[in-house]
Amino acid sequence: MSAGRGTAPKTGGWNLPTVLSPGTSEQLQTELLHETARFRGLDISGMDLSDSTFEECELDQLTAHDTQFRSTRWLRTAVSGMNAPVLRASRTVLREVSFEACRLGAAELYDATLDNVVFSNSKITWLNFGSSTVKDVLIRDCTIDELDLGQAKLERVLLENVRVGSVNFSGARMRQVDLRGAQLRSISGLESLRGTVITPEQLQALAELFAEHHGIAVRD
C-alpha cells in the first residue's frame, strides 16, 4: 500500500557511476577511503573496517560475518547479496544507500544516522535501530524477526510488504511512519505509537494489547 500524500519517504534519486574500479580485500584492510570501487565476491569476515568511508561504491555478494563497520560512512553506495550473520555497524552514517537481497543476522545499526536508505528483498533476524536517527527510509519485501526502534527518532519511514515478528517502539519519537504494509505479530512500547499510520485491521488486532497496556479488562 502506498503512503499518503506527504508521508512517503524521499528515497532514490542517485545512481552509481557507470565505471567502477575493482576493489580488493587488501584495499579494505589498508585504506580508509574507498571511492568509485566495486568489491565483489569477497569474504571479509572478521576484518576491522571501522572509520572507513565508502563513497559511490558497490558491495556485491560479500561474506561479512563479524566484520567491524563501526563509525563508517556509506555514501551513495549499493549493497547487494551480503551475507552477514553478525553485522557490527553501530554509529555508522548511511546516506543514499540501498540493501538488496541481503541476509543479515544481528544487524547492529544502533546510534546510527540513516538518510535516504532502502532495504529490499532481504531477510534480517534482528534489525537494531536503537537510538538512531532514521529519516527517509523504505523497507520493502523483507522479513524481519525482531525490529528494535527503542529511543530512535524516525521521520518518513515506510514498511511495505514486510513481515515483522516483534517490534519494540519503546521511547521512539516518530513522525510520518507508515506501518500499513507491515504484518506485526508482537509489539512493545505502545505508548510510543504516536506519529504512525496503521490500518483499521491492524488497530483491531492491537485492541487487546492496547487494553492490556492501559489496564482495561475486557469481559463478556
Phi, psi and omega in degrees: 000132181285152180287159178291164182301129178086354182254345183293139178294147179268088182245166181080203180081015178219156178218151174285154173301152181291335180241122177237138179278144179292132179257157183236164176298323180297320178299317181299323184278335187250345182240149180260336181249124179236118183235140177042053181235152175244118176255111189233132171067025183264148170259106183249023182303135176081354180288149175257102180252020181306143176071010177282161175235130173246115181235122183054052181242161173239125176248105191239125174057045178269144169260118190226052180287124177060027174285138182270108175250020185299137175059030175271165176238124178243114185235123181046059185231137180252127179245123181223139176064023180288137175244109185221092177305326172225120179247106183266098187223039177291152177060025176278161170245119178243112181228120184060066184228143175234140173243119183234129175054046179260154173240106183244133176275257175274103180265099185273090179246035179280156183056029183256170175236119179241130180215118182062067182232139178235128170251125181219147174050042184236158175242125185229126180286310181219113179255109187254104176258020185307128177061022179265162171257116188239107185230136179053063182236133177244127173244116191226134175055048181236158170243124181234118180291317182219127180241119182250112178249017184305125178065012180278159174246118185238139177215131182052068178240134182233128171254122186231116183054057182237133174257124182238124179291305177216147180225137179249117179258004190306121176075005180286148174245119190231145178217124179055055176254114188259111182256008188296334180265019182246141169264111185251114182275323183215137182229137169234155183081040182302332182294347182256014182283354177303133179097005178254162174241127178229168180270161174303324179293320177295320179299318179297318180294332181270356186304317181295320178294318177300315181298314180298319181298323183264010176070031181261128176267128179250116182222153173289000000 
